[in-house]
Amino acid sequence: MSRAHPTSWTLRRRVAVLFAVAGVLLGLIGGLASVTAVNSNKNLDVILDKTGPMRIAGQELYSAYLDQETGVRGYALSRTDANLRPYENGVATELRLLAQIEALNDEHGTAAIRADLAAVRERSGDWRQTVAEPAIAAAKEGRPASGTTGTDRFDRLRAAVDRLQADILKLRNSAVAAARRTGSTLVTLMAVAAAVVLLVGAMLMLLLDRLVSRPVTELAEQVRQVAGGDFERPITSSGSPELRALAADVDGMRRQIAAELTVVRDARAEVLAINAQLELKAEELTRSNRDLEQFAYVASHDLQEPLRKVASFCQLLQRRYAGQLDERAEQYIGFAVDGAQRMQRLINDLLAFSRIGRITTGFKPVELSRVLPEVASQLEARAGADAEITWGDLPVVEGEEPLLTTLFVNLIGNSLKFRRPDVAPVIRVTAEPDGDHWKINVRDNGIGIEAEFADKVFVIFQRLHSRDAYEGTGIGLAIVKKIVEYHGGRIWLDLDVEQGTSIWFTVPRAPETEPGAKA
């Protein structure tokens, strides 16, 4: 079974192993510290609760023996019971103190103290039997005490008490030394624990620096180079596996962006080449249109004179030979006069169409509320008494007033021309804001336009009806479209109306325009 190499460990695994080792070490240190603390507490208990009271009891025991000796001497001299009381109290105190020392010298005590206690009891009993009790008995009987004073026995008793005190002091010093050792051990363990913590922190900082901080800085620098335009620069990382995976993903994204950028650059080059070709075509088309307009203007202007002559001579023939020719000849002359007149109207419309944009007075604020009354006045004869031409609050727009007047004359004139039989024409002009333009609507209740002819009606010389049904050259709406486009707007046919015709067009707003009052 294969084992993962440490260099392939993830950052999380490395940190987990580091903290696990630190946890084990700190756990061991904590266990040793707990054992040491328990031993320290035991030593402190021996010092404070054992040897301290034992030493005090030993000193009091020494005083009790002195009281006994003093009481025996005093009673032997005075033979009064009051002088015997210190002896009796000393015996009681001796028994209590010996029992106390023996109780304190439990499993934490020493065999030497137990031997010392046995020696003190033995020599105390020997002194009382051989010295104190015989002296008390002799004093009670009124006879003199024996010649021995018992000084040597009492000295041996005091020596036994001194050995007891010395052994108690030795036990205390041993406990103090042990307490000091446990204290030193605790301090050492704390220092080791602090060292482990510092070491873990240093290793963690080193780990983060080598696997995260520096690799992230290097990765960020590589990304900045790519963002600066060096798309061919590979992105790599020497950090943790997570950062290496991230660098691989970012490099994959870089390669994809570089590939797409290459495609975009190629497409851009193609677009630039196509744009250059389109610009050349546009220049050629502009020049061709300009030449065509010039040709149309010149041709129309030059055709006026011979056409006037043809029309004039045809009319002279018609007047001079009226009644002298047969019916067919007069019909032919009538056809010639009518054709010449229609040709004149067509040439005049062509001249008007070609002049749009060629002869200009410049754009100025135009109040549409003043243009519509002029238009209504020009169309008064065609409208008749039954026509109704109304408009709402109209704005001030930016444009040429003569062209805008021509625009409304053609639109409203068409509404009057294409009226429904036996129905009075109703024409309504309204306006509404549309960003930096105004949307103008001209709507009527006439015969309307079929949806299939929505674009055809704005093409020059396009007629939807025969010349016998409706007069005209079929250039009116083409002139309207050219005027609108010359003003930077657009025009379209509203196909959602159920009856009549509704035409919308846009014209630019004039600076700080306010809707005008109704005419």
Coordinates of C-alpha atoms in Angstrom, one line a residue:
M1 CA 0.0 0.0 0.0
S2 CA 1.6 3.3 -1.1
R3 CA 2.1 6.1 1.4
A4 CA 1.6 9.8 0.5
H5 CA 4.8 11.8 0.3
P6 CA 4.9 14.7 2.8
T7 CA 5.3 17.2 0.0
S8 CA 1.9 16.2 -1.4
W9 CA 0.2 16.8 1.9
T10 CA -2.4 19.5 1.9
L11 CA -2.1 22.6 4.1
R12 CA -4.9 21.3 6.3
R13 CA -3.2 18.0 6.8
R14 CA 0.1 19.6 7.6
V15 CA -1.5 21.9 10.2
A16 CA -3.6 19.0 11.6
V17 CA -0.4 16.9 12.1
L18 CA 1.4 19.8 13.6
F19 CA -1.3 20.5 16.1
A20 CA -1.7 16.8 16.8
V21 CA 2.0 16.4 17.7
A22 CA 1.8 19.6 19.8
G23 CA -1.3 18.3 21.5
V24 CA 0.4 15.0 22.4
L25 CA 3.4 16.8 23.8
L26 CA 1.3 19.2 25.7
G27 CA -0.8 16.3 27.0
L28 CA 2.3 14.5 28.2
I29 CA 3.6 17.7 29.9
G30 CA 0.1 18.2 31.4
G31 CA 0.1 14.7 32.8
L32 CA 3.6 15.1 34.3
A33 CA 2.6 18.5 35.7
S34 CA -0.5 16.9 37.3
V35 CA 1.6 14.1 39.0
T36 CA 4.1 16.7 40.1
A37 CA 1.4 19.0 41.5
V38 CA -0.1 16.1 43.4
N39 CA 3.4 15.3 44.9
S40 CA 3.9 18.9 45.7
N41 CA 0.6 19.1 47.5
K42 CA 1.5 16.0 49.5
N43 CA 4.8 17.6 50.5
L44 CA 3.0 20.8 51.5
D45 CA 0.6 18.8 53.5
V46 CA 3.5 17.1 55.3
I47 CA 5.1 20.5 56.0
L48 CA 2.0 22.4 57.0
D49 CA -0.3 19.7 58.5
K50 CA 2.2 17.1 59.8
T51 CA 5.6 18.3 60.7
G52 CA 4.5 21.7 61.9
P53 CA 2.1 20.4 64.5
M54 CA 4.5 17.6 65.4
R55 CA 7.3 20.1 66.2
I56 CA 4.9 22.2 68.3
A57 CA 3.8 19.1 70.1
G58 CA 7.4 18.1 70.7
Q59 CA 8.2 21.5 72.3
E60 CA 5.1 21.3 74.4
L61 CA 6.1 17.7 75.4
Y62 CA 9.4 19.0 76.6
S63 CA 7.6 21.6 78.7
A64 CA 5.3 18.9 80.1
Y65 CA 8.3 16.9 81.3
L66 CA 9.8 20.0 82.9
D67 CA 6.4 20.6 84.7
Q68 CA 6.4 17.1 86.0
E69 CA 9.9 17.3 87.4
T70 CA 9.1 20.7 88.9
G71 CA 5.9 19.4 90.5
V72 CA 7.7 16.4 92.0
R73 CA 10.4 18.6 93.5
G74 CA 8.0 21.1 94.9
Y75 CA 5.7 18.5 96.4
A76 CA 8.7 16.7 98.0
L77 CA 9.7 20.0 99.7
S78 CA 6.3 21.4 100.7
R79 CA 4.1 18.2 100.9
T80 CA 1.2 20.3 99.7
D81 CA -1.3 19.0 97.0
A82 CA -1.1 22.3 95.1
N83 CA 2.5 21.8 94.3
L84 CA 1.7 18.3 93.0
R85 CA -0.8 19.6 90.5
P86 CA 1.8 20.6 87.8
Y87 CA 3.0 17.0 87.9
E88 CA -0.4 15.6 87.3
N89 CA -1.2 18.1 84.5
G90 CA 2.2 17.4 82.9
V91 CA 1.4 13.6 82.9
A92 CA -2.0 14.3 81.2
T93 CA -0.4 16.6 78.7
E94 CA 2.3 14.1 78.0
L95 CA -0.2 11.4 77.1
R96 CA -2.2 13.7 74.9
L97 CA 0.9 15.0 73.0
L98 CA 2.4 11.5 72.5
A99 CA -0.9 10.4 71.1
Q100 CA -1.1 13.4 68.8
I101 CA 2.5 12.9 67.5
E102 CA 1.8 9.3 66.9
A103 CA -1.4 10.1 65.0
L104 CA 0.4 12.7 62.9
N105 CA 3.2 10.2 62.1
D106 CA 1.0 8.1 59.8
E107 CA 2.0 6.7 56.4
H108 CA 3.7 10.0 55.5
G109 CA 5.9 9.7 58.7
T110 CA 9.1 7.8 59.4
A111 CA 10.1 4.7 61.4
A112 CA 12.7 6.9 63.3
I113 CA 9.9 9.0 64.8
R114 CA 8.0 5.9 65.8
A115 CA 11.1 4.6 67.4
D116 CA 11.7 7.9 69.1
L117 CA 8.2 7.9 70.5
A118 CA 8.7 4.4 71.9
A119 CA 12.0 5.5 73.5
V120 CA 10.4 8.6 75.1
R121 CA 7.5 6.5 76.5
E122 CA 10.0 4.0 77.9
R123 CA 12.3 6.6 79.5
S124 CA 9.4 8.6 80.8
G125 CA 7.9 5.5 82.4
D126 CA 11.3 4.6 83.9
W127 CA 11.8 8.1 85.4
R128 CA 8.3 8.1 87.0
Q129 CA 8.7 4.6 88.4
T130 CA 12.2 5.0 89.8
V131 CA 12.2 8.7 90.7
A132 CA 8.9 10.6 90.6
E133 CA 6.4 8.1 92.2
P134 CA 8.8 7.0 95.0
A135 CA 9.4 10.6 95.9
I136 CA 5.7 11.4 95.9
A137 CA 5.0 8.3 98.0
A138 CA 7.7 9.2 100.5
A139 CA 6.4 12.8 100.8
K140 CA 2.8 11.6 101.4
E141 CA 4.1 9.2 104.2
G142 CA 6.1 11.9 105.8
R143 CA 9.4 10.2 105.4
P144 CA 12.4 11.5 103.6
A145 CA 13.0 10.6 100.0
S146 CA 15.6 8.2 98.9
G147 CA 19.0 9.4 98.3
T148 CA 18.9 9.2 94.5
T149 CA 17.8 12.3 92.6
G150 CA 17.1 10.7 89.2
T151 CA 18.9 13.4 87.3
D152 CA 20.6 11.0 85.0
R153 CA 17.3 9.3 84.1
F154 CA 15.7 12.7 83.5
D155 CA 18.6 13.7 81.3
R156 CA 18.1 10.5 79.2
L157 CA 14.4 11.4 78.9
R158 CA 15.3 14.9 77.6
A159 CA 17.8 13.4 75.2
A160 CA 15.1 11.1 73.8
V161 CA 12.8 14.1 73.4
D162 CA 15.6 15.9 71.6
R163 CA 16.1 13.0 69.2
L164 CA 12.3 13.0 68.6
Q165 CA 12.5 16.8 67.7
A166 CA 15.5 16.2 65.5
D167 CA 13.8 13.4 63.6
I168 CA 10.7 15.6 63.2
L169 CA 12.9 18.4 61.9
K170 CA 14.6 15.9 59.5
L171 CA 11.2 14.9 58.2
R172 CA 10.2 18.5 57.7
N173 CA 13.5 19.3 55.9
S174 CA 13.0 16.3 53.6
A175 CA 9.4 17.5 52.8
V176 CA 10.7 21.0 52.1
A177 CA 13.4 19.7 49.8
A178 CA 10.8 17.5 48.0
A179 CA 8.5 20.5 47.7
R180 CA 11.3 22.5 46.2
R181 CA 12.1 19.8 43.7
T182 CA 8.4 19.5 42.7
G183 CA 8.2 23.3 42.3
S184 CA 11.3 23.3 40.1
T185 CA 9.8 20.4 38.1
L186 CA 6.6 22.4 37.6
V187 CA 8.5 25.4 36.5
T188 CA 10.5 23.3 34.1
L189 CA 7.4 21.7 32.7
M190 CA 5.8 25.1 32.2
A191 CA 8.9 26.3 30.4
V192 CA 8.8 23.2 28.2
A193 CA 5.1 23.7 27.5
A194 CA 5.8 27.4 26.6
A195 CA 8.7 26.2 24.4
V196 CA 6.4 23.7 22.7
V197 CA 3.8 26.5 22.1
L198 CA 6.4 28.9 20.8
L199 CA 7.9 26.1 18.6
V200 CA 4.5 25.2 17.2
G201 CA 3.8 28.9 16.5
A202 CA 7.1 29.4 14.8
M203 CA 6.6 26.2 12.7
L204 CA 3.0 27.4 11.9
M205 CA 4.3 30.8 10.8
L206 CA 7.1 29.1 8.7
L207 CA 4.5 26.7 7.2
L208 CA 2.1 29.6 6.3
D209 CA 5.0 31.7 5.0
R210 CA 6.4 28.9 2.8
L211 CA 3.1 27.3 1.7
V212 CA 0.7 30.3 1.7
S213 CA 2.1 33.8 2.1
R214 CA 5.0 33.7 -0.3
P215 CA 3.3 31.5 -2.9
V216 CA 0.2 33.7 -2.8
T217 CA 2.4 36.8 -3.4
E218 CA 4.1 35.1 -6.3
L219 CA 0.8 34.0 -7.7
A220 CA -0.6 37.5 -7.4
E221 CA 2.4 38.9 -9.2
Q222 CA 2.0 36.4 -12.0
V223 CA -1.7 37.3 -12.3
R224 CA -0.9 41.0 -12.4
Q225 CA 1.5 40.3 -15.3
V226 CA -1.2 38.4 -17.1
A227 CA -3.7 41.2 -16.4
G228 CA -1.1 43.7 -17.7
G229 CA -1.3 42.0 -21.1
D230 CA 1.3 39.2 -20.9
F231 CA -1.3 36.5 -21.7
E232 CA 1.5 34.0 -22.7
R233 CA 3.0 34.0 -19.3
P234 CA 2.3 30.6 -17.6
I235 CA 0.9 30.7 -14.0
T236 CA 2.5 28.3 -11.6
S237 CA 2.8 27.9 -7.8
S238 CA 5.2 26.2 -5.5
G239 CA 3.0 26.4 -2.4
S240 CA 0.5 24.0 -0.9
P241 CA -1.4 21.5 -3.1
E242 CA -4.4 23.7 -2.8
L243 CA -2.5 26.7 -4.2
R244 CA -1.0 24.6 -6.9
A245 CA -4.5 23.4 -7.9
L246 CA -5.7 27.0 -7.8
A247 CA -2.7 28.1 -10.0
A248 CA -3.5 25.3 -12.4
D249 CA -7.2 26.5 -12.6
V250 CA -6.1 30.1 -13.1
D251 CA -3.6 29.1 -15.8
G252 CA -6.3 27.1 -17.5
M253 CA -8.5 30.2 -17.5
R254 CA -5.5 32.2 -18.8
R255 CA -5.1 29.8 -21.7
Q256 CA -8.8 29.9 -22.5
I257 CA -8.8 33.8 -22.4
A258 CA -5.6 33.8 -24.5
A259 CA -7.3 31.5 -27.1
E260 CA -10.4 33.6 -27.1
L261 CA -8.4 36.8 -27.3
T262 CA -6.6 35.4 -30.4
V263 CA -10.0 34.7 -32.0
V264 CA -11.2 38.2 -31.0
R265 CA -8.0 39.8 -32.4
D266 CA -8.4 37.9 -35.7
A267 CA -12.1 38.9 -35.8
R268 CA -11.2 42.5 -35.0
A269 CA -8.7 42.5 -37.8
E270 CA -11.4 41.2 -40.1
V271 CA -13.9 43.8 -38.9
L272 CA -11.4 46.6 -39.4
A273 CA -10.7 45.4 -42.9
I274 CA -14.4 45.1 -43.6
N275 CA -15.0 48.6 -42.0
A276 CA -12.3 50.0 -44.3
Q277 CA -14.0 48.5 -47.3
L278 CA -17.4 49.7 -46.0
E279 CA -16.0 53.2 -45.6
L280 CA -14.7 53.1 -49.2
K281 CA -18.1 51.9 -50.3
A282 CA -19.8 54.5 -48.2
E283 CA -17.6 57.2 -49.8
E284 CA -18.4 55.9 -53.2
L285 CA -22.1 55.7 -52.4
T286 CA -22.1 59.2 -51.0
R287 CA -20.3 60.5 -54.1
S288 CA -22.7 58.6 -56.3
N289 CA -25.8 59.9 -54.4
R290 CA -24.4 63.4 -54.6
D291 CA -23.8 63.0 -58.4
L292 CA -27.3 61.5 -58.8
E293 CA -28.9 64.4 -56.9
Q294 CA -26.9 66.9 -58.9
F295 CA -27.9 65.1 -62.1
A296 CA -31.6 65.0 -61.0
Y297 CA -31.4 68.7 -60.1
V298 CA -29.7 69.7 -63.4
A299 CA -31.9 67.3 -65.5
S300 CA -35.1 68.6 -63.9
H301 CA -34.1 72.2 -64.2
D302 CA -32.9 71.8 -67.8
L303 CA -36.1 69.9 -68.7
Q304 CA -38.3 72.7 -67.6
E305 CA -37.7 74.9 -70.7
P306 CA -38.4 72.4 -73.5
L307 CA -41.3 71.0 -71.5
R308 CA -42.8 74.4 -71.1
K309 CA -42.5 74.9 -74.9
V310 CA -44.1 71.6 -75.6
A311 CA -47.0 72.4 -73.3
S312 CA -47.4 75.9 -74.6
F313 CA -47.5 74.9 -78.3
C314 CA -49.9 72.0 -77.5
Q315 CA -52.2 74.5 -75.8
L316 CA -51.9 76.9 -78.7
L317 CA -52.8 74.2 -81.1
Q318 CA -55.7 73.2 -79.0
R319 CA -57.1 76.8 -78.9
R320 CA -56.3 77.8 -82.5
Y321 CA -57.7 74.7 -84.2
A322 CA -60.5 74.0 -81.8
G323 CA -63.4 72.7 -83.9
Q324 CA -61.4 72.5 -87.1
L325 CA -59.9 69.0 -86.3
D326 CA -61.7 65.8 -86.0
E327 CA -62.4 64.3 -82.6
R328 CA -59.4 61.9 -82.6
A329 CA -57.0 64.8 -83.4
E330 CA -58.4 66.9 -80.5
Q331 CA -58.1 63.8 -78.2
Y332 CA -54.4 63.4 -79.2
I333 CA -53.7 67.1 -78.5
G334 CA -55.4 66.7 -75.1
F335 CA -53.2 63.7 -74.3
A336 CA -50.1 65.7 -75.2
V337 CA -51.2 68.6 -73.0
D338 CA -52.0 66.4 -70.1
G339 CA -48.7 64.5 -70.4
A340 CA -46.7 67.7 -70.5
Q341 CA -48.5 69.0 -67.4
R342 CA -47.9 65.8 -65.5
M343 CA -44.3 65.8 -66.6
Q344 CA -44.0 69.4 -65.2
R345 CA -45.5 68.3 -61.9
L346 CA -43.2 65.3 -61.7
I347 CA -40.1 67.5 -62.5
N348 CA -41.2 70.0 -59.9
D349 CA -41.5 67.2 -57.3
L350 CA -38.1 65.9 -58.3
L351 CA -36.6 69.3 -57.9
A352 CA -38.2 69.6 -54.4
F353 CA -36.9 66.2 -53.5
S354 CA -33.4 66.9 -54.6
R355 CA -33.3 70.3 -52.9
I356 CA -33.9 68.8 -49.4
G357 CA -30.6 69.1 -47.5
R358 CA -28.9 71.0 -50.4
I359 CA -30.3 74.4 -49.7
T360 CA -30.4 74.9 -45.9
T361 CA -30.9 77.8 -43.6
G362 CA -29.6 75.9 -40.5
F363 CA -31.5 74.3 -37.7
K364 CA -33.3 76.7 -35.3
P365 CA -36.0 76.2 -32.6
V366 CA -39.3 75.8 -34.4
E367 CA -42.6 76.1 -32.6
L368 CA -44.9 73.4 -34.1
S369 CA -47.9 75.2 -32.6
R370 CA -47.2 78.0 -35.1
V371 CA -46.4 75.7 -38.1
L372 CA -49.8 73.8 -37.9
P373 CA -52.0 76.9 -38.5
E374 CA -49.9 77.8 -41.6
V375 CA -50.3 74.2 -42.8
A376 CA -54.1 74.3 -42.2
S377 CA -54.3 77.6 -44.1
Q378 CA -52.4 76.2 -47.1
L379 CA -54.8 73.2 -47.2
E380 CA -58.0 75.1 -46.5
A381 CA -59.1 74.9 -50.2
R382 CA -58.5 71.1 -50.3
A383 CA -60.0 70.5 -46.9
G384 CA -63.3 72.0 -47.6
A385 CA -65.9 73.0 -45.0
D386 CA -66.4 69.5 -43.5
A387 CA -62.8 68.6 -42.8
E388 CA -61.6 68.7 -39.1
I389 CA -57.9 69.3 -38.5
T390 CA -56.9 69.6 -34.8
W391 CA -53.8 69.3 -32.7
G392 CA -52.9 69.2 -29.1
D393 CA -50.0 70.9 -27.2
L394 CA -47.1 70.8 -29.6
P395 CA -43.5 71.2 -28.6
V396 CA -40.6 73.4 -29.8
V397 CA -38.3 71.3 -32.0
E398 CA -34.9 71.8 -33.6
G399 CA -35.1 72.0 -37.4
E400 CA -35.8 74.0 -40.5
E401 CA -39.3 75.6 -40.5
P402 CA -39.9 75.5 -44.3
L403 CA -39.0 71.7 -44.4
L404 CA -41.2 70.9 -41.4
T405 CA -44.1 72.9 -43.0
T406 CA -43.6 70.8 -46.2
L407 CA -43.6 67.7 -44.1
F408 CA -47.0 68.4 -42.4
V409 CA -48.5 69.7 -45.7
N410 CA -47.7 66.3 -47.4
L411 CA -48.9 64.2 -44.4
I412 CA -52.1 66.1 -43.8
G413 CA -52.6 66.5 -47.6
N414 CA -52.4 62.7 -48.0
S415 CA -55.0 62.3 -45.2
L416 CA -57.3 64.7 -47.1
K417 CA -56.7 63.0 -50.4
F418 CA -57.3 59.4 -49.2
R419 CA -60.6 60.2 -47.3
R420 CA -63.4 57.7 -47.2
P421 CA -66.3 58.5 -49.5
D422 CA -69.2 60.4 -47.8
V423 CA -67.2 60.6 -44.5
A424 CA -65.9 63.9 -43.3
P425 CA -62.1 63.7 -42.8
V426 CA -60.9 64.0 -39.2
I427 CA -57.1 64.6 -38.7
R428 CA -55.4 64.8 -35.3
V429 CA -51.8 65.8 -34.6
T430 CA -50.3 64.9 -31.2
A431 CA -46.8 64.8 -29.6
E432 CA -45.1 63.0 -26.7
P433 CA -41.5 63.0 -25.4
D434 CA -39.1 60.3 -26.5
G435 CA -35.7 60.8 -24.8
D436 CA -33.9 63.6 -26.6
H437 CA -36.5 63.6 -29.4
W438 CA -40.2 64.3 -29.7
K439 CA -42.6 61.6 -31.2
I440 CA -45.1 63.3 -33.5
N441 CA -48.3 61.4 -34.6
V442 CA -50.5 62.3 -37.5
R443 CA -53.7 60.2 -37.6
D444 CA -56.8 60.3 -39.8
N445 CA -60.0 58.3 -40.4
G446 CA -59.4 57.7 -44.1
I447 CA -59.1 54.5 -46.1
G448 CA -55.9 53.4 -44.4
I449 CA -52.9 51.5 -45.6
E450 CA -52.5 47.7 -45.7
A451 CA -49.7 46.3 -43.5
E452 CA -48.0 44.7 -46.5
F453 CA -47.3 48.2 -47.9
A454 CA -45.9 49.6 -44.6
D455 CA -42.4 50.1 -46.1
K456 CA -43.4 50.5 -49.7
V457 CA -45.3 53.8 -49.1
F458 CA -42.1 55.7 -48.3
V459 CA -40.3 54.7 -51.5
I460 CA -40.1 57.3 -54.3
F461 CA -42.7 57.0 -57.1
Q462 CA -44.5 54.1 -55.4
R463 CA -48.2 54.3 -55.9
L464 CA -50.8 52.1 -54.2
H465 CA -53.7 53.3 -56.3
S466 CA -54.2 54.0 -60.0
R467 CA -53.8 57.6 -61.3
D468 CA -57.4 57.7 -62.3
A469 CA -58.5 57.0 -58.7
Y470 CA -56.2 59.4 -56.9
E471 CA -54.0 62.1 -58.5
G472 CA -50.4 62.7 -57.7
T473 CA -46.9 61.6 -58.6
G474 CA -46.3 59.1 -55.7
I475 CA -43.4 61.1 -54.2
G476 CA -45.1 62.9 -51.3
L477 CA -44.2 60.3 -48.5
A478 CA -40.7 59.9 -49.9
I479 CA -40.2 63.7 -49.4
V480 CA -41.6 63.3 -45.9
K481 CA -39.2 60.5 -45.1
K482 CA -36.2 62.4 -46.5
I483 CA -37.1 65.5 -44.4
V484 CA -37.4 63.4 -41.2
E485 CA -34.1 61.6 -41.8
Y486 CA -32.5 65.0 -42.7
H487 CA -33.5 66.1 -39.2
G488 CA -32.0 63.0 -37.6
G489 CA -35.3 61.2 -36.9
R490 CA -37.1 58.2 -38.2
I491 CA -40.6 57.5 -39.5
W492 CA -42.9 54.5 -39.5
L493 CA -46.5 53.4 -40.1
D494 CA -48.5 52.4 -37.0
L495 CA -50.1 49.1 -37.8
D496 CA -52.1 48.7 -34.6
V497 CA -54.9 51.2 -35.5
E498 CA -58.2 49.7 -36.5
Q499 CA -59.3 52.5 -38.9
G500 CA -57.6 55.1 -40.9
T501 CA -53.9 55.8 -41.1
S502 CA -51.5 56.6 -38.2
I503 CA -48.0 57.8 -39.0
W504 CA -45.3 58.4 -36.4
F505 CA -42.0 60.3 -36.8
T506 CA -39.4 61.8 -34.5
V507 CA -37.6 65.1 -34.5
P508 CA -34.9 66.4 -32.1
R509 CA -35.8 68.4 -29.1
A510 CA -34.9 72.1 -29.0
P511 CA -32.8 73.2 -26.0
E512 CA -35.1 73.9 -23.0
T513 CA -38.3 73.4 -25.0
E514 CA -41.7 73.9 -23.5
P515 CA -44.9 72.6 -25.1
G516 CA -46.7 75.4 -27.0
A517 CA -50.3 76.4 -26.6
K518 CA -53.0 75.0 -28.8
A519 CA -53.6 77.1 -32.0

